[in-house]
Coordinates of C-alpha atoms and ligand atoms in Angstrom, one line a residue:
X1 CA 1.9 17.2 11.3
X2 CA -0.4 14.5 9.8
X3 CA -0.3 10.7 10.9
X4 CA -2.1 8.4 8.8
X5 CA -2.8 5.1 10.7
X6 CA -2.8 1.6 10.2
X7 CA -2.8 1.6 6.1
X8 CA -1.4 -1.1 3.7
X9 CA 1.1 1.2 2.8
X10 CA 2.8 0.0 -0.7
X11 CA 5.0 2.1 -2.4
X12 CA 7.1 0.0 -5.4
X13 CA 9.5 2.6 -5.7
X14 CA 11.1 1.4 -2.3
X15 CA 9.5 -2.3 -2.5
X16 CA 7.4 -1.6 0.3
X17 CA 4.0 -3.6 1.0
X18 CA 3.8 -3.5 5.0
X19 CA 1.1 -2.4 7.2
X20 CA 2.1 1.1 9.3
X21 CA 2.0 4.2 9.5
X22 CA 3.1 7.6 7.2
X23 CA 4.3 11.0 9.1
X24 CA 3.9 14.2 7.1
X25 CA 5.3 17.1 8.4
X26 CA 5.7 20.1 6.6
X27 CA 4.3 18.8 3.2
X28 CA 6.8 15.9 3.3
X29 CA 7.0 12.2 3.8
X30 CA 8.8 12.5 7.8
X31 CA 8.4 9.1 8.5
X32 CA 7.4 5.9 7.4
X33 CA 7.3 2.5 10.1
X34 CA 5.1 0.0 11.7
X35 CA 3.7 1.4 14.8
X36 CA 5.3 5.2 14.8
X37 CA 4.3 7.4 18.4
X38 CA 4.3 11.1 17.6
X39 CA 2.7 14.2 18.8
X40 CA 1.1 14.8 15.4
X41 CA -2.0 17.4 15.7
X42 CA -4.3 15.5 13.0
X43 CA -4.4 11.6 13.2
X44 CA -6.9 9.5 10.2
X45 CA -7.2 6.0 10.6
X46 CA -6.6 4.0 7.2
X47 CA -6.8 0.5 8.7
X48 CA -8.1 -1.6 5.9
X49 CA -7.2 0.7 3.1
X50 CA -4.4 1.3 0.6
X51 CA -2.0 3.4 1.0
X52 CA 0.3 4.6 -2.5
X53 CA 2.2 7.5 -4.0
X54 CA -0.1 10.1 -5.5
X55 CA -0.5 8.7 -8.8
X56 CA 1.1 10.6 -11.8
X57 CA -0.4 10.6 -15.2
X58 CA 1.5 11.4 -18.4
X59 CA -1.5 11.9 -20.4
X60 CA -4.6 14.3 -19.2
X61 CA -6.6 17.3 -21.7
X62 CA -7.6 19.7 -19.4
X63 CA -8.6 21.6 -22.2
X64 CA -7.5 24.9 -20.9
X65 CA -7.4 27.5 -22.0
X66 CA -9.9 27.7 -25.1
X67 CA -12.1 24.6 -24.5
X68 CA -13.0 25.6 -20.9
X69 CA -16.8 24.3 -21.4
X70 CA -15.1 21.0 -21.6
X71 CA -13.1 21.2 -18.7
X72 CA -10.6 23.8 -17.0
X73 CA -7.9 23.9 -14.8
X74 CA -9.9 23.6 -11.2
X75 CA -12.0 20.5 -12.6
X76 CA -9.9 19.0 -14.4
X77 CA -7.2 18.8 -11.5
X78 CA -10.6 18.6 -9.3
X79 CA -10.9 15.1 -10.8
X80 CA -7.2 14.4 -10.5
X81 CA -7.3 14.6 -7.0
X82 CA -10.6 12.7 -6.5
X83 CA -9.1 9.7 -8.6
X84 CA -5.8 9.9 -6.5
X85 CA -3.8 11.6 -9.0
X86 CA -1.1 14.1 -7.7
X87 CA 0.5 14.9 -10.7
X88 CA -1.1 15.3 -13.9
X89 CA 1.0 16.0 -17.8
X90 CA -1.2 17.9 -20.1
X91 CA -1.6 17.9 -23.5
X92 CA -1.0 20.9 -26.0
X93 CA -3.6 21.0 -28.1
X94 CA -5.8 23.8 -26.7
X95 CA -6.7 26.7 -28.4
X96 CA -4.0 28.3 -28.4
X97 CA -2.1 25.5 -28.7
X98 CA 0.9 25.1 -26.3
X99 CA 3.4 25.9 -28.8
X100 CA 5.8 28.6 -27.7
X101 CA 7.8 29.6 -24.3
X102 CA 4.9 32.3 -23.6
X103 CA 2.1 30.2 -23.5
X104 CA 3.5 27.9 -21.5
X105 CA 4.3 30.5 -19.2
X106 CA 1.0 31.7 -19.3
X107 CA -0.8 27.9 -18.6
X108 CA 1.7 27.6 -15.4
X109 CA 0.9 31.3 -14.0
X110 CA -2.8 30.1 -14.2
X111 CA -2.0 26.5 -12.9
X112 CA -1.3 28.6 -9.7
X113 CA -4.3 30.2 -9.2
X114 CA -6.5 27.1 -10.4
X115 CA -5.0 23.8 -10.0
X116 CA -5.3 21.4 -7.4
X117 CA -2.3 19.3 -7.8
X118 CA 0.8 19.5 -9.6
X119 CA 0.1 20.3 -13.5
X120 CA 3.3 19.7 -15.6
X121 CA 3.0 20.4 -19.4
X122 CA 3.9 19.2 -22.6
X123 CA 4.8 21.4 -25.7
X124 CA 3.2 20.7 -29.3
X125 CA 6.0 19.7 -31.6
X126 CA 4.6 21.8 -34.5
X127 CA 2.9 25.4 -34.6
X128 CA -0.6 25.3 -34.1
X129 CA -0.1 21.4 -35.0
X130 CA 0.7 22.1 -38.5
X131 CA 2.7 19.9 -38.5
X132 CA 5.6 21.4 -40.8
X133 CA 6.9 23.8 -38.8
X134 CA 8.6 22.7 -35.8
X135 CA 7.9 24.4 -32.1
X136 CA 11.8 25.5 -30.7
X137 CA 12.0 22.7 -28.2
X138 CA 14.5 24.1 -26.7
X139 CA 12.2 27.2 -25.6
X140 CA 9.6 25.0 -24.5
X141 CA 11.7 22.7 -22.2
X142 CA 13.0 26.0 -20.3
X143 CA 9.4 27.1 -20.0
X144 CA 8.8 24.1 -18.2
X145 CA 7.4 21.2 -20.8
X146 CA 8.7 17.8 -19.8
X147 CA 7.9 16.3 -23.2
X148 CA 7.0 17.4 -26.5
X149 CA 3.9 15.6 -28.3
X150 CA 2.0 15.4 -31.8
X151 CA -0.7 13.4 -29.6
X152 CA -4.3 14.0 -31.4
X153 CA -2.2 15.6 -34.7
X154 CA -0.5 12.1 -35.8
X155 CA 3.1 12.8 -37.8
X156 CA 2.8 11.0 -41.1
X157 CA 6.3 11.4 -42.5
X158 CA 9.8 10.1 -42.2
X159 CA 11.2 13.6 -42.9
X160 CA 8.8 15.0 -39.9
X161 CA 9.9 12.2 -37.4
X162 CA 13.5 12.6 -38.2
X163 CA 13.8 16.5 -38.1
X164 CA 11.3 15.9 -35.1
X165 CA 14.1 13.7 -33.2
X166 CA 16.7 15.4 -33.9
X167 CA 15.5 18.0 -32.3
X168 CA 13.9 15.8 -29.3
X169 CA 17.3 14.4 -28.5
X170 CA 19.4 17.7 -28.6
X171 CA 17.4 19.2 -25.7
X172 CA 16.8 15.9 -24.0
X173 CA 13.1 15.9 -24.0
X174 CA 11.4 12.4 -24.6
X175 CA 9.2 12.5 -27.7
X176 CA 5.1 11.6 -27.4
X177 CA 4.0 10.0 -30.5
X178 CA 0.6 9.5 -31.3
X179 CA 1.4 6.5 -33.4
X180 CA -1.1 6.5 -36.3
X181 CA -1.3 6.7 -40.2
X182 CA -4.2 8.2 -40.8
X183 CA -4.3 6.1 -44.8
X184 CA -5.3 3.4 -42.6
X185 CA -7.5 5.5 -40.0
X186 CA -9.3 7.2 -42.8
X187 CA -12.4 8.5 -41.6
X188 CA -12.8 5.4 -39.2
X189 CA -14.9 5.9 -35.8
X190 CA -14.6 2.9 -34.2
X191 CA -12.3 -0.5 -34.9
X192 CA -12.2 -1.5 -38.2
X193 CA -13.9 -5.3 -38.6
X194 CA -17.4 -6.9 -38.1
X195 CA -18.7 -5.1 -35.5
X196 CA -18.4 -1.7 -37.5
X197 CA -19.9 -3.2 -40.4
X198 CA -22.9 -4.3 -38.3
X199 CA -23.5 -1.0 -37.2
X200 CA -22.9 0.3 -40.6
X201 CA -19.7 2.6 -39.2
X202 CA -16.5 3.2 -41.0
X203 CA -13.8 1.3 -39.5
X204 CA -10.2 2.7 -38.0
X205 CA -8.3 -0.1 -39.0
X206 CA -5.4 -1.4 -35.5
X207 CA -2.8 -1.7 -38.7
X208 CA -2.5 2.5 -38.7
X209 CA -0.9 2.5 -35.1
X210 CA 1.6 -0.5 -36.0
X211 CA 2.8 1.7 -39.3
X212 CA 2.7 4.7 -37.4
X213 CA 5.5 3.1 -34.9
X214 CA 7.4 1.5 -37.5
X215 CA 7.4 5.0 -39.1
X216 CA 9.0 6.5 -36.2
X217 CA 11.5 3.7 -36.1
X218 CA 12.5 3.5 -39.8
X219 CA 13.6 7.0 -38.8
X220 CA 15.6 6.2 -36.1
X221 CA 17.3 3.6 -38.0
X222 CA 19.2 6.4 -39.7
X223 CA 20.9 7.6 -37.2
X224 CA 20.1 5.2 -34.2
X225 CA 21.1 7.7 -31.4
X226 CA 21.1 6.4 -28.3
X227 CA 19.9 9.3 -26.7
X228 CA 16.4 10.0 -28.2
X229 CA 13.3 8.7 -26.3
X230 CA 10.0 7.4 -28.0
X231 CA 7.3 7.2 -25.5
X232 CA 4.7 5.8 -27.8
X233 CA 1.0 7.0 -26.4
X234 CA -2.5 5.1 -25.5
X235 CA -1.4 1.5 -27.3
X236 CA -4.5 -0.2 -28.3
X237 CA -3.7 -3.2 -30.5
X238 CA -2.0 -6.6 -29.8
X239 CA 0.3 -5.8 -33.4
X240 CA 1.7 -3.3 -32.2
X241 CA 2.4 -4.5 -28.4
X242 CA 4.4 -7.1 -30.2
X243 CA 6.3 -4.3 -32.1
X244 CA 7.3 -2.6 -29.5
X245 CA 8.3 -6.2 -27.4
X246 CA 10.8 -6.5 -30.1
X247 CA 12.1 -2.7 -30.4
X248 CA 12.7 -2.9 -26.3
X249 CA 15.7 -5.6 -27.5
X250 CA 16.9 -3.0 -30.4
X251 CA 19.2 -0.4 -29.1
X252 CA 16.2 2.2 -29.5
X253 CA 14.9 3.8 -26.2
X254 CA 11.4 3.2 -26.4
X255 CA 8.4 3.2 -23.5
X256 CA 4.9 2.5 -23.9
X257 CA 1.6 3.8 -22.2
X258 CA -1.7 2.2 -22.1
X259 CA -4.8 3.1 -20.8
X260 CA -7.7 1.8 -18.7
X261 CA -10.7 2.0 -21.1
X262 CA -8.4 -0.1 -23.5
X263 CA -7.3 -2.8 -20.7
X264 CA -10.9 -2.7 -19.4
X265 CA -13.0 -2.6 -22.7
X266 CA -13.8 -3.8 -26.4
X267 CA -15.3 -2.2 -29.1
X268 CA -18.5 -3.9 -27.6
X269 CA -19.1 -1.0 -25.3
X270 CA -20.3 1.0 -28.4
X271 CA -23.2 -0.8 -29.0
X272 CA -24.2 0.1 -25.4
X273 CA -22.7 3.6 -24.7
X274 CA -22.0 4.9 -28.7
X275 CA -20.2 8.1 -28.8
X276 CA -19.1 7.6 -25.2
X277 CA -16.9 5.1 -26.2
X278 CA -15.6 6.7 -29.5
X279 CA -11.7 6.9 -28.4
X280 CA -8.6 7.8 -30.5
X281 CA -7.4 4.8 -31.1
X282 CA -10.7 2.9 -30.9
X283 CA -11.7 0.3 -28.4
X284 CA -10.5 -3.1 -30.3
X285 CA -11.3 -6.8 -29.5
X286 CA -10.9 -9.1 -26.7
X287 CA -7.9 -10.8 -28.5
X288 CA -6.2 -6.9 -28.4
X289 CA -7.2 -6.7 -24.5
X290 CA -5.5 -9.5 -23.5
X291 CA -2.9 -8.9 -25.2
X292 CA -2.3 -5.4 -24.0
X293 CA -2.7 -7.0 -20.4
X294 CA 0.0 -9.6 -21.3
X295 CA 2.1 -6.3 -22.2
X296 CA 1.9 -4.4 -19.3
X297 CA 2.6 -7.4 -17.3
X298 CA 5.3 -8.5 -18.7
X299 CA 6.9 -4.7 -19.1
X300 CA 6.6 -4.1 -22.5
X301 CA 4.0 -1.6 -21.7
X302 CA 5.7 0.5 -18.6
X303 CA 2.6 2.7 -17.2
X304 CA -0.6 3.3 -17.4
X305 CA -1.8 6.7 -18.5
X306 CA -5.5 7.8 -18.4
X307 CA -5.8 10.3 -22.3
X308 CA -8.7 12.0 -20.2
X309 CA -10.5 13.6 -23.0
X310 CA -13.3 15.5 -21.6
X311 CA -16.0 16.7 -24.4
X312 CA -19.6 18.3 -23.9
X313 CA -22.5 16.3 -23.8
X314 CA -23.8 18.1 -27.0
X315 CA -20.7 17.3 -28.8
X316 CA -21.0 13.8 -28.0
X317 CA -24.8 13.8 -28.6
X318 CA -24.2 14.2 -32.4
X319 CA -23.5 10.5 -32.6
X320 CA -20.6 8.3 -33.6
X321 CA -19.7 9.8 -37.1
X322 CA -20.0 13.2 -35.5
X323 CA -18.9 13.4 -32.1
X324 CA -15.3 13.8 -31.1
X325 CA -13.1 11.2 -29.7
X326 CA -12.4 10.8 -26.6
X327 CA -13.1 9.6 -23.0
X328 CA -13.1 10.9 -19.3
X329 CA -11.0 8.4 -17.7
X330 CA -9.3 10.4 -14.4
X331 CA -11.8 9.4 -11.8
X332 CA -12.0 5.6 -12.8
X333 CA -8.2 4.6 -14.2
X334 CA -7.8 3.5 -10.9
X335 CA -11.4 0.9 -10.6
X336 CA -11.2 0.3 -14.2
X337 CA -7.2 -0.8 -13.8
X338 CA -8.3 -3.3 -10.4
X339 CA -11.2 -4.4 -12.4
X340 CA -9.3 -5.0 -15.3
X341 CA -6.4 -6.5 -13.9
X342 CA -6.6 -7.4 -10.0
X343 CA -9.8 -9.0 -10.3
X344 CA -8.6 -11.7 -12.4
X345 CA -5.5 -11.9 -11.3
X346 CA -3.3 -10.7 -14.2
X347 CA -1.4 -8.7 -11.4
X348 CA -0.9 -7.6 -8.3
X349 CA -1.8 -4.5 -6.2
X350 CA 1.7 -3.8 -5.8
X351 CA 2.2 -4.0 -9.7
X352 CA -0.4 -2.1 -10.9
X353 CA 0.0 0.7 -8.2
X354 CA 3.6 0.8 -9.7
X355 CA 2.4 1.0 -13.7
X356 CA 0.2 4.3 -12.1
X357 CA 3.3 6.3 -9.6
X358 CA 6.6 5.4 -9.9
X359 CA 7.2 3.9 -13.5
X360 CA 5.6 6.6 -15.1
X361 CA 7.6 9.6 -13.0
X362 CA 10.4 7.6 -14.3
X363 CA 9.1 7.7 -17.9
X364 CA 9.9 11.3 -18.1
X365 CA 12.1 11.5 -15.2
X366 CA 10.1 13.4 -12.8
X367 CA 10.7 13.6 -8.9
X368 CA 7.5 12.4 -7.6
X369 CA 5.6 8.8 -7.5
X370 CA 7.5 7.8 -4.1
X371 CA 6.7 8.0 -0.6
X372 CA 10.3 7.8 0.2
X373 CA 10.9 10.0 3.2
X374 CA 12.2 13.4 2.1
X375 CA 9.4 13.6 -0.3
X376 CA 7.0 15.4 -1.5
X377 CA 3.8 14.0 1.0
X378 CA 1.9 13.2 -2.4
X379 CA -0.7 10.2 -1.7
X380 CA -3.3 8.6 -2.4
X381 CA -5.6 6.3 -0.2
X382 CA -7.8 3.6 -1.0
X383 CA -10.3 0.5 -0.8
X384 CA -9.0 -1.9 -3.2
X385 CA -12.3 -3.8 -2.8
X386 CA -14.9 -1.6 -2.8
X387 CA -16.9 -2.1 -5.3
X388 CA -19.5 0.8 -7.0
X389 CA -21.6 1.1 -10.2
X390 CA -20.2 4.2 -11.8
X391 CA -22.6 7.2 -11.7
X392 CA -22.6 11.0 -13.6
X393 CA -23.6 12.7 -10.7
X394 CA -20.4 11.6 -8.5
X395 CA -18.0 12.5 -11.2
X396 CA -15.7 16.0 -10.3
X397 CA -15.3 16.3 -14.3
X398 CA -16.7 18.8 -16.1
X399 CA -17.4 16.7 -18.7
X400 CA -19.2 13.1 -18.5
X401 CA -18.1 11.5 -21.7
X402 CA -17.8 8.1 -19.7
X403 CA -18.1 4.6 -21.6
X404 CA -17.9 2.9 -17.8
X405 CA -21.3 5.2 -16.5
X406 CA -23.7 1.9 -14.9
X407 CA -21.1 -0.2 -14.6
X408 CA -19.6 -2.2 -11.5
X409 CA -15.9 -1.5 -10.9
X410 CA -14.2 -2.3 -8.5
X411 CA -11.7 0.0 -5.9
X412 CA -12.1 3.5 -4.5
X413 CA -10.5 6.7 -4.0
X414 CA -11.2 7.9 -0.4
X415 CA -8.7 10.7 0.8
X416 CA -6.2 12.5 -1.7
X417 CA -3.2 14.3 0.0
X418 CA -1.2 17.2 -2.2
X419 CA 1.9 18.5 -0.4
X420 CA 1.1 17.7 2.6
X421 CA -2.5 18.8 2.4
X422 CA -5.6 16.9 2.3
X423 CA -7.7 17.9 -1.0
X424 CA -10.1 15.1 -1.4
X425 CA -11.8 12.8 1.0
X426 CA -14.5 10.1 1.1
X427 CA -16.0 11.5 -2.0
X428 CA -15.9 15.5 -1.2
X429 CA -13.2 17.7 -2.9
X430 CA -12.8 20.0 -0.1
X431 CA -10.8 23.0 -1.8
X432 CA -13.5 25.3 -4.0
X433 CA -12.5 26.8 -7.0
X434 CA -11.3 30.4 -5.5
X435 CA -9.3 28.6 -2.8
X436 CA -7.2 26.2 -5.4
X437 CA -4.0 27.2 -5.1
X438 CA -1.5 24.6 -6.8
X439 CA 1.8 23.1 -6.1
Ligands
DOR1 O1 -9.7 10.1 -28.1 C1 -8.8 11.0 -28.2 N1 -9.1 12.3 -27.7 N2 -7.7 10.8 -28.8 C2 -6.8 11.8 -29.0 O2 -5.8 11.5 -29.6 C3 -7.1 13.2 -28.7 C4 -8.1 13.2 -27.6 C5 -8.8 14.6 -27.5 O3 -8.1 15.6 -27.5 O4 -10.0 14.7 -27.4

């Protein structure tokens, strides 16, 4: 039995905000309550600090197996647990890429051995994301995939999205679209406008990811079956926020992620960090920021999901027209979120711990984000206040691909519970690589 004392304990799936204590007992939530006497044989004092769910993420590359010098199961799930997630959804397009029942089978055999918290995965909706022939969905859901996704591989056809949610909606998996027309993208590394000019950089222009949903939509229309989920990934542009404020009133089911870099940052931070800030979509402007804030508040954005895309540092030292996109974002979704959205007072704790457990476990209809008791004892714990300047060497990723390295944030992880277990505290992950041994 573990008692953790004293915490703001807040968990939005059962509108709780009230100081107490949390009981684990055999890997569950026992008891929850103000002042709670037990005989428990391990006591930690959180007065002061946060207590949540374990946060959940819908969108992680661990880049296993294939790009393991990027990241792998153990550190990838290694920084998980040391940004307080518990659960972590990862993306297909490894090498191979997730595409059939086996592989699956082979990533969750190895999730065993390696992972530090709960790894869930989705299935590529094409083969090797080639887009024209289709994965058997059905396959992949009984493997275990709890969505199917083109993310990173954008569909560019009516025909593709329609065969592509037909088949979505038969087996009852939500669809992840990676909403993007690449005539627009083109060859773009950053956001399309003055700023790329300046630096003499081809431009990804925001009007791509607004045609890429309306793509997915016009499809829909055809049929408009009630029963097919959009979740539309990483929104970064106040056109297509709007888009999707108006598709919530349509009859379509449609739910939106967004992710830290792109509530915290503007395509400033590439003059300043360059390649570490090249992210698919791009960082846009302060006018897209705000508005993406104004979306999430207001629910037209449901969670917030991290896209951790770890790359090497040589990959990312070829420069901006070279280097891959992506971002690490695992170990600071949780400061860049408070910083983005706490510290000004867009919303509240309560709210934004809400956008990271419980909404998106919802999204795709997963047990987990909830400390109801009964539960799986996933938590996180943490100093909403603290305040630290970023820094490579405290960062449990592989890779360091960070556009927020020097900079203040504010909030802290300190102790990271997985079933019951404590895996991460005051900055050590305390579980090494050959004694990982996942959910
Ligand atoms: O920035 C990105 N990186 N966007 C994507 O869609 C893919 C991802 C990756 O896999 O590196």
């Amino acid at each position: 039995m573990t008692l953790l004392r004293g915490g703001r304990i807040i968990d939005p799936s059962q509108g709780l905000d009230a100081v107490g204590d949390l009981l684990i007992e055999n890997g569950k939530v026992a008891a929850l309550g103000p002042s709670l006497t037990t005989n428990a044989e391990t006591v930690i004092e959180v007065q002061g600090l946060t207590v949540a769910p374990g946060f959940v993420d819908l969108h992680t590359h661990l880049r296993d197996p294939g790009f393991e010098y990027k990241e792998d199961l153990y550190t990838g799930t290694r920084a998980a647990v040391a940004g307080g997630f518990t659960t972590v959804c990862c993306m297909p397009n490894t090498r191979p890429v997730i595409d059939t029942a086996e592989r699956v089978a082979d990533l969750l055999q190895r999730r065993r051995e390696s992972a530090l918290c709960r790894v869930l995965p989705l299935g590529a909706v094409s083969r090797g994301h080639h887009n024209n022939l289709l994965t058997d969905f059905a396959a992949l859901r009984q493997a275990g995939c709890v969505a199917v996704t083109d993310d990173a591989f954008p569909v560019q056809t009516h025909a593709l999205s329609t065969a592509i949610q037909a088949r979505a909606r038969r087996v009852g998996l939500p669809f992840v679209a990676h909403c993007e027309l690449v005539e627009f993208a083109g060859q773009g590394v950053m956001n399309e406008g003055e700023l790329a000019d300046e630096l003499g950089l081809p431009g990804h222009a925001a009007q791509g990811e607004l045609a890429g949903v309306r793509l997915h939509w016009l499809a829909w229309l055809q049929d408009q079956a009630r029963d097919f989920h959009l979740h539309v990934a990483h929104l970064s542009a106040e056109a297509t926020a709007d888009f999707i404020r108006q598709l919530k009133k349509s009859k379509m089911r449609v739910t939106a992620e967004v992710c830290p870099h792109h509530l915290a940052l503007t395509e400033e931070a590439v003059r300043e960090h360059g390649a570490n800030a090249k992210v698919n979509p791009p960082l846009r402007q302060e006018e897209d920021r705000r508005a993406l804030v104004a979306a999430l508040r207001d629910g037209t954005i449901d969670i917030i999901a991290t896209d951790h895309a770890p790359h090497a540092e040589w990959e990312k030292d070829q420069g901006m027209l070279l280097a891959p996109f992506g971002v690490i974002a695992l170990e600071t979704a949780l400061p860049a979120s408070l910083t983005a959205l706490l510290d000004p007072g867009e919303m509240s704790l309560p709210e934004i711990i809400a956008k990271l457990t419980i909404a998106p476990a919802q999204v795709f209809g997963l047990d987990g984000g909830t400390l109801k008791v009964g539960a799986q004892a996933n938590v996180a714990v943490f100093d909403p206040d603290q305040r630290h300047v970023v820094d490579t060497k405290d960062l449990y990723s592989k890779s360091k691909n960070s556009p927020f390295i020097g900079r203040e944030l504010r909030g802290r992880v300190i102790l990271t519970i997985v079933e019951g277990n404590v895996v991460f505290r005051e900055g050590a992950v305390l579980i090494s690589r050959d004694g990982a041994k996942s959910p």
